[in-house]
Amino acid sequence: MDVLCRRECLSGRPNPAPRRDYVVLLQVRATMVQSALTQPLVRLAYIPDRLLLDPAAFERYVRGLGRWMWPGPEDLAVAVIDDVGNEIVPRWVRVSLDSGALGSLIVEERQPLWRGTVPDGAW
């Protein structure tokens, strides 16, 4: 699986309020072609820094993840958080993956020097 190919549709735009902490919530149901994961719901919550993720680009990205084989939901969730983190470098990011019968999981990451707090309800 080529990481650059996987990330190519992710795009960002400038954050209109880079001095404020606010949470952006996106969710897309993936259609998996080659995996045991059956249409997992991928939820992304993040506090932007300099860039915002284009929601339409995130939807294309998640739908494109179904082209690859994922050994388990952990592999998929870690790939999403790595890809989003690489493209927009958010202050804080959380990926929640609900894969039905295989369960749910949450992966979270933050910039080392960010000292903000995440509001309740950020999935």
Tab-separated table of C-alpha atoms in Angstrom:
chain	number	residue	atom	x	y	z
A	1	MET	CA	0.000	0.000	0.000
A	2	ASP	CA	1.536	3.274	-1.105
A	3	VAL	CA	1.154	5.905	1.617
A	4	LEU	CA	1.558	8.821	-0.794
A	5	CYS	CA	-1.115	7.391	-3.076
A	6	ARG	CA	-3.434	6.956	-0.096
A	7	ARG	CA	-2.882	10.562	1.065
A	8	GLU	CA	-3.027	12.285	-2.312
A	9	CYS	CA	-6.691	13.319	-2.104
A	10	LEU	CA	-6.398	14.866	1.390
A	11	SER	CA	-6.222	18.636	1.170
A	12	GLY	CA	-6.413	21.532	3.545
A	13	ARG	CA	-7.120	25.218	3.551
A	14	PRO	CA	-6.031	28.009	5.917
A	15	ASN	CA	-7.654	28.098	9.347
A	16	PRO	CA	-9.652	31.356	9.629
A	17	ALA	CA	-9.092	31.496	13.413
A	18	PRO	CA	-5.639	29.997	14.176
A	19	ARG	CA	-5.514	31.592	17.643
A	20	ARG	CA	-8.695	29.829	18.774
A	21	ASP	CA	-9.141	26.243	19.830
A	22	TYR	CA	-12.304	24.703	18.373
A	23	VAL	CA	-13.241	21.180	17.426
A	24	VAL	CA	-14.052	20.059	13.886
A	25	LEU	CA	-16.086	16.840	13.596
A	26	LEU	CA	-16.308	14.764	10.409
A	27	GLN	CA	-17.653	11.270	9.820
A	28	VAL	CA	-17.818	9.011	6.794
A	29	ARG	CA	-18.861	5.401	6.377
A	30	ALA	CA	-16.224	3.483	4.433
A	31	THR	CA	-17.003	0.765	1.917
A	32	MET	CA	-14.411	-1.959	2.239
A	33	VAL	CA	-13.811	-4.149	-0.797
A	34	GLN	CA	-10.869	-6.314	0.301
A	35	SER	CA	-11.203	-6.427	4.064
A	36	ALA	CA	-13.040	-8.201	6.851
A	37	LEU	CA	-14.134	-4.770	8.059
A	38	THR	CA	-17.687	-4.208	6.885
A	39	GLN	CA	-18.512	-0.566	6.216
A	40	PRO	CA	-16.817	0.923	9.293
A	41	LEU	CA	-17.888	4.375	10.422
A	42	VAL	CA	-14.791	6.580	10.545
A	43	ARG	CA	-15.156	9.599	12.827
A	44	LEU	CA	-12.560	12.335	12.901
A	45	ALA	CA	-12.432	15.019	15.583
A	46	TYR	CA	-9.618	17.549	15.567
A	47	ILE	CA	-8.539	20.961	16.796
A	48	PRO	CA	-6.931	22.694	13.825
A	49	ASP	CA	-3.682	24.595	13.928
A	50	ARG	CA	-2.808	26.345	10.666
A	51	LEU	CA	-4.915	24.208	8.325
A	52	LEU	CA	-8.454	22.845	8.127
A	53	LEU	CA	-9.182	19.580	6.371
A	54	ASP	CA	-11.506	19.879	3.394
A	55	PRO	CA	-14.591	17.752	4.300
A	56	ALA	CA	-15.142	16.609	0.705
A	57	ALA	CA	-11.493	15.554	0.468
A	58	PHE	CA	-11.831	13.593	3.718
A	59	GLU	CA	-14.898	11.818	2.335
A	60	ARG	CA	-13.021	10.861	-0.857
A	61	TYR	CA	-10.071	9.717	1.237
A	62	VAL	CA	-12.180	7.469	3.510
A	63	ARG	CA	-14.086	5.989	0.598
A	64	GLY	CA	-10.756	5.276	-1.103
A	65	LEU	CA	-9.461	3.341	1.912
A	66	GLY	CA	-11.644	0.419	0.861
A	67	ARG	CA	-9.279	-0.371	-2.019
A	68	TRP	CA	-6.649	-1.756	0.353
A	69	MET	CA	-6.562	-4.779	2.606
A	70	TRP	CA	-6.608	-3.929	6.319
A	71	PRO	CA	-5.665	-6.725	8.742
A	72	GLY	CA	-7.795	-5.175	11.458
A	73	PRO	CA	-9.555	-2.003	12.592
A	74	GLU	CA	-6.458	-0.864	14.499
A	75	ASP	CA	-4.427	-0.757	11.288
A	76	LEU	CA	-7.080	1.340	9.584
A	77	ALA	CA	-7.488	3.780	12.495
A	78	VAL	CA	-3.722	4.276	12.856
A	79	ALA	CA	-3.386	4.902	9.110
A	80	VAL	CA	-6.135	7.550	9.228
A	81	ILE	CA	-4.631	9.402	12.194
A	82	ASP	CA	-1.147	9.277	10.621
A	83	ASP	CA	-2.400	10.512	7.247
A	84	VAL	CA	-4.517	13.355	8.648
A	85	GLY	CA	-1.755	14.309	11.085
A	86	ASN	CA	0.766	14.438	8.283
A	87	GLU	CA	-1.386	16.536	5.967
A	88	ILE	CA	-2.845	19.198	8.300
A	89	VAL	CA	-0.831	18.826	11.557
A	90	PRO	CA	-3.719	19.479	13.974
A	91	ARG	CA	-3.137	20.515	17.585
A	92	TRP	CA	-5.176	17.520	18.709
A	93	VAL	CA	-6.798	14.724	16.705
A	94	ARG	CA	-8.954	11.696	17.497
A	95	VAL	CA	-10.045	8.943	15.145
A	96	SER	CA	-12.944	6.781	16.252
A	97	LEU	CA	-13.692	3.665	14.273
A	98	ASP	CA	-16.892	1.668	14.675
A	99	SER	CA	-16.545	-1.576	12.792
A	100	GLY	CA	-19.758	-3.243	13.871
A	101	ALA	CA	-19.270	-6.795	15.079
A	102	LEU	CA	-15.490	-6.310	15.300
A	103	GLY	CA	-15.956	-3.544	17.871
A	104	SER	CA	-14.945	0.076	18.207
A	105	LEU	CA	-11.709	1.840	18.973
A	106	ILE	CA	-10.308	5.314	19.478
A	107	VAL	CA	-6.829	6.579	18.579
A	108	GLU	CA	-5.738	10.002	19.802
A	109	GLU	CA	-2.735	12.261	19.303
A	110	ARG	CA	-1.721	15.822	20.203
A	111	GLN	CA	1.117	18.197	19.470
A	112	PRO	CA	3.692	17.907	22.277
A	113	LEU	CA	3.590	21.574	23.315
A	114	TRP	CA	-0.170	22.092	23.011
A	115	ARG	CA	-1.688	22.620	26.462
A	116	GLY	CA	-5.342	23.136	25.559
A	117	THR	CA	-8.241	20.978	26.641
A	118	VAL	CA	-10.616	18.962	24.540
A	119	PRO	CA	-14.294	19.789	25.159
A	120	ASP	CA	-16.753	17.079	26.079
A	121	GLY	CA	-18.659	15.623	23.173
A	122	ALA	CA	-15.680	15.425	20.805
A	123	TRP	CA	-16.519	11.772	20.128
